[in-house]
Coordinates of C-alpha atoms and ligand atoms in Angstrom, one line a residue:
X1 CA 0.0 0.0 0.0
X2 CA 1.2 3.3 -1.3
X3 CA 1.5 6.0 1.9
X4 CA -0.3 8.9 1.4
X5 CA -1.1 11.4 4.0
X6 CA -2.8 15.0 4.0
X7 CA -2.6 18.3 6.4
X8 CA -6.0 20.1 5.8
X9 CA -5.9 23.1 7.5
X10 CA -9.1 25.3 7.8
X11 CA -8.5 28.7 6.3
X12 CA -9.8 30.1 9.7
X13 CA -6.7 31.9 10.8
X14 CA -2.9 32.4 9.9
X15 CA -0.5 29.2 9.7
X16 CA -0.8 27.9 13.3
X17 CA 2.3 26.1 14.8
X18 CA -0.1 23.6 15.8
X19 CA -1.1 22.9 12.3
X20 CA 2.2 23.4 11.0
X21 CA 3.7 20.9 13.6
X22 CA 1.2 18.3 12.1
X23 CA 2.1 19.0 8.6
X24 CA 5.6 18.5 9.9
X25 CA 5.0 14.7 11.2
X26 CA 2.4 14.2 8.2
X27 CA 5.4 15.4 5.8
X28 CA 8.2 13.5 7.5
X29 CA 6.4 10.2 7.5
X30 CA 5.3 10.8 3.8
X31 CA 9.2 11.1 2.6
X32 CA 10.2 8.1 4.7
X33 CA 7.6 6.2 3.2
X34 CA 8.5 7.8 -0.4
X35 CA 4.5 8.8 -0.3
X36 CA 2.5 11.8 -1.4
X37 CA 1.7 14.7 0.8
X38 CA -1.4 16.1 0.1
X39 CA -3.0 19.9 0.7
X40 CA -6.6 20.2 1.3
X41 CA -8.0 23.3 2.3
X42 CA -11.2 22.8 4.6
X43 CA -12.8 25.7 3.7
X44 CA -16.4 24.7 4.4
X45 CA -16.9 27.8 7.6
X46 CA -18.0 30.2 4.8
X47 CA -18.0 32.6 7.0
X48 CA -14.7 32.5 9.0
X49 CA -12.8 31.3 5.8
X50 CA -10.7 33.8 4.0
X51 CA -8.4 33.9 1.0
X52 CA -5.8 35.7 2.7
X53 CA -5.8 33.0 5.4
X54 CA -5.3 30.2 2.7
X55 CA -2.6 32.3 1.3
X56 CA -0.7 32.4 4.5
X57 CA -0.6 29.1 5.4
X58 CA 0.2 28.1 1.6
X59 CA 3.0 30.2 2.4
X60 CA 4.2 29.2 5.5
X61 CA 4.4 25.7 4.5
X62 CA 6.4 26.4 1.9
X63 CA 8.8 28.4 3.7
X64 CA 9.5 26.0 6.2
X65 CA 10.2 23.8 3.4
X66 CA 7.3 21.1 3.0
X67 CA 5.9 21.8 -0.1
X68 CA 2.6 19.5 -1.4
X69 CA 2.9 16.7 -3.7
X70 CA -1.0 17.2 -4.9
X71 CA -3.6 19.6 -4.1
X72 CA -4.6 22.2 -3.0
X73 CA -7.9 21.0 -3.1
X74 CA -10.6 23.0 -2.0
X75 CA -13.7 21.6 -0.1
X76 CA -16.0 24.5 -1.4
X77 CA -15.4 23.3 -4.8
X78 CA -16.2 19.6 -4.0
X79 CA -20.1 20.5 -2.1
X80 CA -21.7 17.9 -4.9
X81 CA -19.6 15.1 -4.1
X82 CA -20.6 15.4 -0.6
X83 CA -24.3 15.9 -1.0
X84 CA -24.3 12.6 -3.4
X85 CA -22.5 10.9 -0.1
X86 CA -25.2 11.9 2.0
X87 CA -27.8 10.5 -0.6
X88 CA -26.6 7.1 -0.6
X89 CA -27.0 7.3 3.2
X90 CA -30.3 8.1 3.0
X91 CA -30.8 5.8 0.2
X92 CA -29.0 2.7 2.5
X93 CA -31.5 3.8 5.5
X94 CA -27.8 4.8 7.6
X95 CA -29.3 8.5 7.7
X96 CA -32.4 10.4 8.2
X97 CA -34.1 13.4 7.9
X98 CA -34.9 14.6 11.0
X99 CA -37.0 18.0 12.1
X100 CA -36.3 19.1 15.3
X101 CA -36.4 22.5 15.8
X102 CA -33.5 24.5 18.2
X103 CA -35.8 25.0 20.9
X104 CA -37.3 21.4 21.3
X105 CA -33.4 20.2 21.1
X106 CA -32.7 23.4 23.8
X107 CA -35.8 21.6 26.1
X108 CA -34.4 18.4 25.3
X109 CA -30.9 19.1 27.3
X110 CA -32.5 20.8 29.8
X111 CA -34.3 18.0 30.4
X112 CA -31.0 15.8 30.2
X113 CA -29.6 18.1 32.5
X114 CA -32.3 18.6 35.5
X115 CA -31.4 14.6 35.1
X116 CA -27.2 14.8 35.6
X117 CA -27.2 13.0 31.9
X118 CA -24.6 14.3 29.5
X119 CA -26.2 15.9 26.9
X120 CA -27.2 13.9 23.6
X121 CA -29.5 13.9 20.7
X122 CA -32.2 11.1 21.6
X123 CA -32.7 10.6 18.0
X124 CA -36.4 11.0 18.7
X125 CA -36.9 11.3 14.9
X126 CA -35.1 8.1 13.9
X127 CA -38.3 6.4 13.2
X128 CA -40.6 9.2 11.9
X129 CA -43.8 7.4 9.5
X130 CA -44.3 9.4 5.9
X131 CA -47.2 10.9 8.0
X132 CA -45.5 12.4 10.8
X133 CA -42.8 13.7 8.1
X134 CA -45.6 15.2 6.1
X135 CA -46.9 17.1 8.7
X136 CA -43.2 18.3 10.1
X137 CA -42.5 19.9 6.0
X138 CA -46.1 20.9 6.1
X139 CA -45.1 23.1 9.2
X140 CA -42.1 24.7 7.1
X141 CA -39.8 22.9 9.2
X142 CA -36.7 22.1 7.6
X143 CA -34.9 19.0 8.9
X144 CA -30.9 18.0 8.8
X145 CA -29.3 15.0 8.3
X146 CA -28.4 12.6 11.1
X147 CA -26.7 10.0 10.3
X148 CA -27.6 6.9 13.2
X149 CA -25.3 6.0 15.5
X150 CA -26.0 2.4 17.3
X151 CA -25.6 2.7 21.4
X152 CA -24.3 -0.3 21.2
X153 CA -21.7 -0.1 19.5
X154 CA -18.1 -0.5 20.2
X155 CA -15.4 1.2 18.1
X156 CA -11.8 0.2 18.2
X157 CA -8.6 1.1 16.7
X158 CA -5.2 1.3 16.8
X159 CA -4.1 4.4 16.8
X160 CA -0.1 5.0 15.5
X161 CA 0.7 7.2 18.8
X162 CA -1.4 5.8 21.5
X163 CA -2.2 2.5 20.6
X164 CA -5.5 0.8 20.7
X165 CA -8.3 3.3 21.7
X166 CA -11.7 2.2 22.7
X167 CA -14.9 4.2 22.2
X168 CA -18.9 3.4 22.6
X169 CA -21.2 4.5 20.9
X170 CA -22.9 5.3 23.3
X171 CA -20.8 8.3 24.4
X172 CA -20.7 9.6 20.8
X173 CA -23.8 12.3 21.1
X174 CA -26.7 9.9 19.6
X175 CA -27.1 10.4 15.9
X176 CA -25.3 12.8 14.5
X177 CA -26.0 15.8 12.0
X178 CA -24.2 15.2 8.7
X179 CA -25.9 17.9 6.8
X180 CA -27.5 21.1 7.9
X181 CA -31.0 22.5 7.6
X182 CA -32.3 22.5 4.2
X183 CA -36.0 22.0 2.1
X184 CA -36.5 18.3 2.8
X185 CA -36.2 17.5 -0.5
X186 CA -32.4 19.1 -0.6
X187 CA -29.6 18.5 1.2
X188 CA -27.9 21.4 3.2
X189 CA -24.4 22.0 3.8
X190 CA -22.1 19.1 5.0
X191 CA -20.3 19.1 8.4
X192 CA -16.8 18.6 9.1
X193 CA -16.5 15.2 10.2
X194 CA -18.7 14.1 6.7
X195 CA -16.3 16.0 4.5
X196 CA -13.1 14.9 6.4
X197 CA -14.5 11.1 5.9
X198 CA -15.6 11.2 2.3
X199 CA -12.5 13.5 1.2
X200 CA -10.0 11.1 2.7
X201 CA -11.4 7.9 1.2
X202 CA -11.5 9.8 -2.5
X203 CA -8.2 10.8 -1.7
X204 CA -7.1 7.2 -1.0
X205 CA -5.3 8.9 2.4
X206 CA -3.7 5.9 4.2
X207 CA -2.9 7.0 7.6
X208 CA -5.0 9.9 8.5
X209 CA -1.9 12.3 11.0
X210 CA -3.6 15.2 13.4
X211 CA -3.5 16.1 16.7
X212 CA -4.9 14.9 19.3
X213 CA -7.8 17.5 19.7
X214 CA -9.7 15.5 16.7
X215 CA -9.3 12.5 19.0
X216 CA -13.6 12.4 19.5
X217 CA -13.9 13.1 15.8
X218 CA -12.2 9.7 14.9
X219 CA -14.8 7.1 16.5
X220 CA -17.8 9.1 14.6
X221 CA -15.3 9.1 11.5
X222 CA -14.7 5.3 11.5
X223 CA -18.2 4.3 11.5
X224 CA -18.9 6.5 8.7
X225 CA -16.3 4.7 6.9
X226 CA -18.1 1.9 7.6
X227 CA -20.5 3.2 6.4
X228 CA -19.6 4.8 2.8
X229 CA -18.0 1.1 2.4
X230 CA -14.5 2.2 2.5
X231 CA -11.8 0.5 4.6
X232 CA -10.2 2.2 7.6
X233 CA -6.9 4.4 7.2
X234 CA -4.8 4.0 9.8
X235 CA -4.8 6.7 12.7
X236 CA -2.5 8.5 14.6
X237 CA -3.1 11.8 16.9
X238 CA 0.0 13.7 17.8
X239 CA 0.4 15.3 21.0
X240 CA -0.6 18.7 21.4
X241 CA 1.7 21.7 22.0
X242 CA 1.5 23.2 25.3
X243 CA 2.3 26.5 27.0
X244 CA 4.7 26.7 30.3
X245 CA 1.3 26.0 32.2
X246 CA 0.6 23.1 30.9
X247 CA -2.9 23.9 28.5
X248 CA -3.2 23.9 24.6
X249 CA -0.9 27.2 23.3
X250 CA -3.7 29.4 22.0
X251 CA -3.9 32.6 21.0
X252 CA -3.7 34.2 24.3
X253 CA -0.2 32.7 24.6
X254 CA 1.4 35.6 22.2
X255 CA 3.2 34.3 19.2
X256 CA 1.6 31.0 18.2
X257 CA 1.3 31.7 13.9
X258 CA 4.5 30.6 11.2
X259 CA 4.3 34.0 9.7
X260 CA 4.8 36.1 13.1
X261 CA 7.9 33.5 14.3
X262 CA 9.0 34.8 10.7
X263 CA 8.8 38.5 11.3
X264 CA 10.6 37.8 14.4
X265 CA 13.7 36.3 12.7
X266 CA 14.0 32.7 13.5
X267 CA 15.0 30.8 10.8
X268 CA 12.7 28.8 8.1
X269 CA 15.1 25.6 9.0
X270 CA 15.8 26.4 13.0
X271 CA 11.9 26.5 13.7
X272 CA 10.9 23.7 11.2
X273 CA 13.8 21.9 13.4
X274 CA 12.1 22.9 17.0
X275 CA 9.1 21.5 16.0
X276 CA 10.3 18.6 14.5
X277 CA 11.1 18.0 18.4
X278 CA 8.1 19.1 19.7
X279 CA 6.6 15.7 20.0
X280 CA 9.2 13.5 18.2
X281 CA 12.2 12.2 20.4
X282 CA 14.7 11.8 17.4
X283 CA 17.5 8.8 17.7
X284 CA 20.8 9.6 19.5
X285 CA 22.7 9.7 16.3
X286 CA 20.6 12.0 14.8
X287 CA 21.2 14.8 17.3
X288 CA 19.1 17.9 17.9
X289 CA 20.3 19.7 15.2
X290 CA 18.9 18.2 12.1
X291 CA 17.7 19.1 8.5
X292 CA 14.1 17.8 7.8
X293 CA 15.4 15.3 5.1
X294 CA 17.9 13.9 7.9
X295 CA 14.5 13.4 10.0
X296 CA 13.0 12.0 7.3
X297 CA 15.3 9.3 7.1
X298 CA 14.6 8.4 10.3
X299 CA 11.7 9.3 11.1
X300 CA 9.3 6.7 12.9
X301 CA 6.0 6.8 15.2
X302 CA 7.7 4.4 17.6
X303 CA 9.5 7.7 18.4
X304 CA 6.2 10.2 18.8
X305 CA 5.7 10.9 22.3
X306 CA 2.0 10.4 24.0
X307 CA 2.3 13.5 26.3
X308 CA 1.4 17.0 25.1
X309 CA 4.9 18.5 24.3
X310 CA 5.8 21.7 26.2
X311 CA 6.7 25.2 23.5
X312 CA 9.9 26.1 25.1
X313 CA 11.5 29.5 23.7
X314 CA 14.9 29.1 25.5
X315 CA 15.0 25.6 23.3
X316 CA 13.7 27.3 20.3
X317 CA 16.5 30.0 20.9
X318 CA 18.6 28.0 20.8
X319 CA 18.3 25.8 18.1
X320 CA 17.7 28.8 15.7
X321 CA 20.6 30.7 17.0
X322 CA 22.5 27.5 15.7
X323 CA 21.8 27.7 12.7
X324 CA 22.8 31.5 12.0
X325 CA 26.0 30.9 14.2
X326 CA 26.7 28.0 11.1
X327 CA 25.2 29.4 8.5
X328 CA 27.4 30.8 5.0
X329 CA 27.4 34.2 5.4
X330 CA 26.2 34.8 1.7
X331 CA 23.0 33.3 2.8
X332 CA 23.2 35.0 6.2
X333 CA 23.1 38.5 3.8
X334 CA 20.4 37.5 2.0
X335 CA 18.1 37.1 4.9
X336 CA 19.4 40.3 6.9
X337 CA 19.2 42.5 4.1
X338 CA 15.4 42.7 5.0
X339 CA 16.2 43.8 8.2
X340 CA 19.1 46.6 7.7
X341 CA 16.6 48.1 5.2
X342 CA 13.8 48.3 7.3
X343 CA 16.2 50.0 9.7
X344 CA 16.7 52.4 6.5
X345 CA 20.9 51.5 6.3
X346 CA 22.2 52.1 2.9
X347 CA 22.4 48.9 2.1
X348 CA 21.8 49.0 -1.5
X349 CA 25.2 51.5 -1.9
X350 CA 27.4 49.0 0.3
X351 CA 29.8 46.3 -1.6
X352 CA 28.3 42.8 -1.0
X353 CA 31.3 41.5 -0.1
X354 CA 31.6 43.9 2.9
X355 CA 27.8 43.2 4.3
X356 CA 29.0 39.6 4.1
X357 CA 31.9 40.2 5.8
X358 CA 29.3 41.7 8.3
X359 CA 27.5 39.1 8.4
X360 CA 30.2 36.9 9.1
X361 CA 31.2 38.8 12.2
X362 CA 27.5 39.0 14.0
X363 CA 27.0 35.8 13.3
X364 CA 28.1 33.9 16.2
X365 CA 26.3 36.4 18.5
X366 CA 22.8 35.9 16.8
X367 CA 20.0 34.3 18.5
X368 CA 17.3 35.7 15.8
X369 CA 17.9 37.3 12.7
X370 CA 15.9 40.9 13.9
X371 CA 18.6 41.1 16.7
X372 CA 21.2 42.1 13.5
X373 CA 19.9 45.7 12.9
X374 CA 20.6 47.0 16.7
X375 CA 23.7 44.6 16.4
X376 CA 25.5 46.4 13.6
X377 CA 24.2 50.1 13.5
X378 CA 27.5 51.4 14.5
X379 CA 28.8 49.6 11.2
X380 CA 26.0 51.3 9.2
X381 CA 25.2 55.1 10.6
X382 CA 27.6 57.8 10.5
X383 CA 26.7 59.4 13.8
X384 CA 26.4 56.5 15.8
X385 CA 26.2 58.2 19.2
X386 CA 27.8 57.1 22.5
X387 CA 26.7 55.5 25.5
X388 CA 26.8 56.8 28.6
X389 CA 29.2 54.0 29.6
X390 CA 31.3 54.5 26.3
X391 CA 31.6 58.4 27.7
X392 CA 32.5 57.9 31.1
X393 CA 35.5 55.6 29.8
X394 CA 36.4 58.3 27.0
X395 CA 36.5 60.4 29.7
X396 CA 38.8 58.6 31.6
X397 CA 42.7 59.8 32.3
X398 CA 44.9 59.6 29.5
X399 CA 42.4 58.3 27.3
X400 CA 42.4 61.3 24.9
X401 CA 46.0 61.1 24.5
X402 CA 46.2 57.5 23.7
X403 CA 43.4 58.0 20.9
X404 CA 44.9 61.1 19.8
X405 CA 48.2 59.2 19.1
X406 CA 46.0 56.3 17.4
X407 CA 44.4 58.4 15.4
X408 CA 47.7 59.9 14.0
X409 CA 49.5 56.5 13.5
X410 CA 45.9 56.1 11.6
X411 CA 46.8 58.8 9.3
X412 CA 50.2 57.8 8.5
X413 CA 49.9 53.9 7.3
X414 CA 46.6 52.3 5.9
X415 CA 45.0 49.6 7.9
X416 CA 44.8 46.2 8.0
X417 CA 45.1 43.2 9.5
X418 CA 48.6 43.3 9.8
X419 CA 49.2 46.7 10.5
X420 CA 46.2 47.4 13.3
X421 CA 48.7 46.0 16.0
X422 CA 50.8 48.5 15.9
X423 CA 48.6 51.4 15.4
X424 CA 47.2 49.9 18.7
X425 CA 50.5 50.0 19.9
X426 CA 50.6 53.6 18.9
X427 CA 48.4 54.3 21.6
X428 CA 49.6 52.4 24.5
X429 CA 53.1 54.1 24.1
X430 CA 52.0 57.9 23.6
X431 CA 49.8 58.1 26.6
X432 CA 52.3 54.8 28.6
X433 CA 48.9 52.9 29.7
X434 CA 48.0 49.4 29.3
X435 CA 47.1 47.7 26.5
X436 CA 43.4 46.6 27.7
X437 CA 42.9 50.5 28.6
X438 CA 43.3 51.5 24.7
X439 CA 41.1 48.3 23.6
X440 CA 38.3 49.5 25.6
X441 CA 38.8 53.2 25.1
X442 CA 38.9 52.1 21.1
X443 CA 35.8 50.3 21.5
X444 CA 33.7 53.1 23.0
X445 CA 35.3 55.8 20.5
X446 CA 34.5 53.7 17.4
X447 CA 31.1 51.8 18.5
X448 CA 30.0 54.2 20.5
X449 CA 29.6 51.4 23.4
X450 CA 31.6 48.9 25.8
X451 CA 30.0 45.7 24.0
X452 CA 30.1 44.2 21.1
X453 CA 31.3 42.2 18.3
X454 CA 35.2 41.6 17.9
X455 CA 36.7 45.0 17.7
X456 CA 39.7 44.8 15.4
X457 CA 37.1 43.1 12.6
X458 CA 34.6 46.1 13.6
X459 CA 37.4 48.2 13.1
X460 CA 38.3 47.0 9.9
X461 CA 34.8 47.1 8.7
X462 CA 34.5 50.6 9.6
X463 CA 38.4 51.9 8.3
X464 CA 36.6 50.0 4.7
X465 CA 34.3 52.6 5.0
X466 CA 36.5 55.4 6.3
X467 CA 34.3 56.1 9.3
X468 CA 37.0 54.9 11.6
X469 CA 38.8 58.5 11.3
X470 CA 35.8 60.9 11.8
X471 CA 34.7 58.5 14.7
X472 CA 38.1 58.5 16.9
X473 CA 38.4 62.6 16.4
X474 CA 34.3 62.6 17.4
X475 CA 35.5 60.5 20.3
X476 CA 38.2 62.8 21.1
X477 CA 36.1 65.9 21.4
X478 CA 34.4 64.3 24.6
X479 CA 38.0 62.8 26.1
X480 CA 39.0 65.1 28.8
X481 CA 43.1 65.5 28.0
Ligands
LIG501 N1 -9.6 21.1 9.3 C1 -9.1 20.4 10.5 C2 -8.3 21.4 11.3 O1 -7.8 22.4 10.8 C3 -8.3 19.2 10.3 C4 -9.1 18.0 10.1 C5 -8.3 16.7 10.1 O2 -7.0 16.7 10.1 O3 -8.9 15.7 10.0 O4 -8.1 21.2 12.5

C-alpha cells in the first residue's frame, strides 16, 4: 500500500504552529515512506474562511520547506460530491431526515440536564412514518441529516501514537447531523466530520496524522467509513503543543502563527527543526540539530511521544541561533538584508562582499535574525552616538591622548590586519597605559559602546568605509586630556 497522508488546514486563521507541527510529522512520515503529501483546504466555515488566510498558510508551509505533492484541493469546490455521499445514506437507510427545531433540542438538554445526563441527541426522529414527516414539511420545518449512531456499539482502533483506543457508541452524542437544515427535498451543507471522511477515502489517504484534539472526531469518523464502504486508514493523533502551564498554546499565549515567528527572525530551518522535536524524540545519532530530510530518514511513530509536548522559547532559541552561528554568510546576507533596510541602512550602496563580511562577524552572537539591525548600527550610521558607559570611559585619564596618538598613526599607514597592532601600539606608548585600557577606550570611540562584536574586525569594517577617522576625532572631542 502506497503512503499517502494529508494536512487540511481550515482557512480560519494564519499558519498555526499547531497545524504546521502536524504537517511537519504528516510530511516527514510521507518522505520516509517515499509517499504523497497532500494539501486540502477545509474551507467549508463560509463565513470565517478567508483567501488571505489560505494564502498564508500556503506560504508558511512552503517556507518552512514542506511543499505539497497534490492539491490544494478545495472543499467548497467539492459540495456535490458530498451531497451525493449523503444520498446514498439516505438511500442505504444509515441516515435520516430529521425535524427538530433549536428550541425542542434546547428543552431536550435541559431536560437531560435537570437529570445529571450528558447531553445527547435522543434521535427521537429516527423512526418518523411518511405521516409524521408530512406534517413536520407541512409546518415549514426544515430538517438536517443525522446519520444513526448504534448505542451499542463498540469502536476500536489502533491508533499509531497511542495505541489501541476504545470508544462506545454510546458516548458519541446519539445520531449525529451530517448535513445542515435544508428544504427536505435538498440537502444542506455538510459538516466537518462528513467531509473529512468522504474526502479522505476519494483521496485514498492511508494514515490519516492530526492532533490529538480530533481524538472524538475519529470514533464518529470510522463508522462513517463503515458506512460509505471504504476501509479504515490507519490513525494516529500527535500530541498537542502546550504553553509553560501546561494547557493547549492558543492565541492568548502571544506568538503562536508561522508567519509572526518569521517576522521575528527565526530561521525557516531552525523552527521547522524545534518543531520537528516538539513531539518526536529523534534517535541519539541523529542529534538535535537536524535538517528535515535527515529526519525524514529516520523518522518513525515508535518515536512520537503520547504526552502533550511543552513550547519552550529558550530551546527554540537555541536551536535557531544555531543555525545562524553556522550558517554561509552569503546566505546570512540574503536574509538580513530585509532587516538593515527596514532599519533604513544604505544597504543597496554598500559592496556585497563587505555586508557579508558583516554578516560573518554578528553571526556567532545571533540568536534571531531581527537582533542584527541594533547589532551592527554602528557599522551602518555615521553618527552612531555614544553611551553613557562609552563616555564615562572616553572620559577617563589619559584616554584622549592614547586615541589622539591612534588616530595619527591612523593617518600615517593604511589599515589592515597586519598593520592594526601596531597602530594599537601607537596608543599604548604615547599616553604609557596598558594595553586593555586602549582596547576599551577604542571600542567606546569607534562603537559608541563597551560591547560588542570583535573589535579589530569592527574596526576594519568601519576603516573600509572610512568612518573609523571621523569617529576617533568625534571621540576625542568628549576625552577630557
Ligand atoms: N480542518 C481540521 C483542522 O484544521 C483538520 C481536520 C483533520 O485533520 O482531520 O483542525
Amino acid at each position: 500500500m502506497s503512503v499517502r497522508v494529508r494536512i487540511a488546514p481550515s482557512p480560519t486563521g494564519k499558519l498555526h504552529i499547531g497545524t504546521a507541527r502536524t504537517a511537519v510529522f504528516n510530511w516527514l512520515f510521507a518522505q520516509h515512506h517515499g509517499g504523497t503529501f497532500v494539501l486540502r483546504i477545509e474551507d467549508t466555515d463560509l463565513e470565517r474562511s478567508k483567501p488571505e488566510y489560505t494564502e498564508n498558510i500556503m506560504q508558511g508551509l512552503r517556507w518552512l520547506g514542506m511543499s505539497w505533492d497534490e492539491g490544494p484541493s478545495y472543499q467548497t469546490e467539492r459540495l456535490a460530491l458530498y451531497q451525493q455521499q449523503v444520498q446514498k445514506l439516505l438511500d442505504q437507510g444509515l441516515a435520516y431526515r430529521a425535524y427538530d427545531t433549536p428550541a425542542e433540542l434546547d428543552a431536550m438538554r435541559e431536560d437531560q440536564k435537570a437529570q445529571n445526563q450528558a447531553p445527547r441527541y435522543d434521535n427521537r426522529h429516527r423512526h418518523l412514518t411518511p405521516e409524521q414527516e408530512a406534517a413536520f414539511q407541512a409546518e415549514g420545518r426544515q430538517p438536517v441529516v443525522r446519520f444513526k449512531i448504534d448505542d451499542d456499539r463498540e469502536i476500536v482502533w489502533n491508533d499509531m501514537v497511542r495505541d489501541a483506543v476504545t470508544w462506545k457508541g454510546r458516548d458519541l452524542g446519539g445520531d449525529m447531523v451530517i448535513a445542515r437544515a435544508a428544504a427536505a427535498d435538498q440537502i444542506g451543507p455538510p459538516l466537518y466530520n462528513f467531509v473529512v471522511v468522504v474526502d479522505d477515502i476519494d483521496m485514498q489517504i492511508s494514515h490519516v496524522i492530526r492532533g490529538e484534539d480530533h481524538i472524538g472526531n475519529t470514533p464518529k469518523q470510522i463508522l462513517l467509513y463503515e458506512a460509505l464502504g471504504a476501509s479504515l486508514p490507519q490513525f494516529g493523533h500527535t500530541p498537542l503543543i502546550l504553553n509553560q502551564a501546561g494547557a493547549k498554546l492558543s492565541k492568548r499565549d502571544g506568538v503562536t502563527s508561522i508567519s509572526e515567528f518569521q517576522a521575528m527572525g527565526y530561521t525557516a530551518a531552525g523552527l521547522v527543526n524545534y518543531m520537528t522535536l516538539l513531539g518526536w524524540s529523534p534517535p541519539e545519532s541523529l542529534g538535535e540539530i537536524f535538517t528535515l530530510d535527515a529526519a525524514a530518514a529516520q523518522f518513525d511513530f515508535e518515536r512520537v511521544n503520547r504526552a502533550g509536548a511543552k513550547f519552550d522559547w529558550d530551546k527554540l532559541n537555541w536551536i535557531n541561533s544555531q543555525y545562524l552561528h553556522h550558517m554561509p554568510p552569503a546566505q546570512l546576507t540574503d536574509l538580513l538584508l530585509p532587516y538593515w533596510q527596514e532599519a533604513g541602512y544604505p544597504v543597496e550602496s554598500l559592496e556585497r562582499s563587505w555586508l557579508e563580511q558583516v554578516s560573518a562577524l554578528i553571526a556567532t552572537d545571533l540568536v534571531r535574525l531581527d537582533e542584527a539591525a541594533t547589532k551592527t548600527r554602528y557599522l551602518f550610521v555615521s553618527d552612531v552616538g555614544f553611551s553613557e558607559a562609552a563616555t564615562a570611559q572616553l572620559q577617563l585619564e589619559k584616554v584622549g591622548t592614547a586615541l589622539q596618538a591612534v588616530a595619527e598613526a591612523l593617518e600615517q599607514q593604511p589599515l589592515s590586519a597586519e598593520t592594526v597592532q601596531s597602530v594599537i601600539q601607537a596608543g599604548v606608548d604615547g599616553a604609557k597605559v596598558k594595553k586593555g585600557l586602549v582596547m576599551k577606550s577604542l571600542r567606546a570611540a569607534l562603537t559608541g559602546d563597551l560591547q560588542g562584536p570583535d573589535l579589530v574586525q569592527s574596526w576594519l569594517l568601519l576603516n573600509q568605509q572610512q568612518m573609523d577617522l571621523p569617529r576617533l576625532k568625534q571621540a576625542l572631542t568628549l576625552a577630557v586630556s
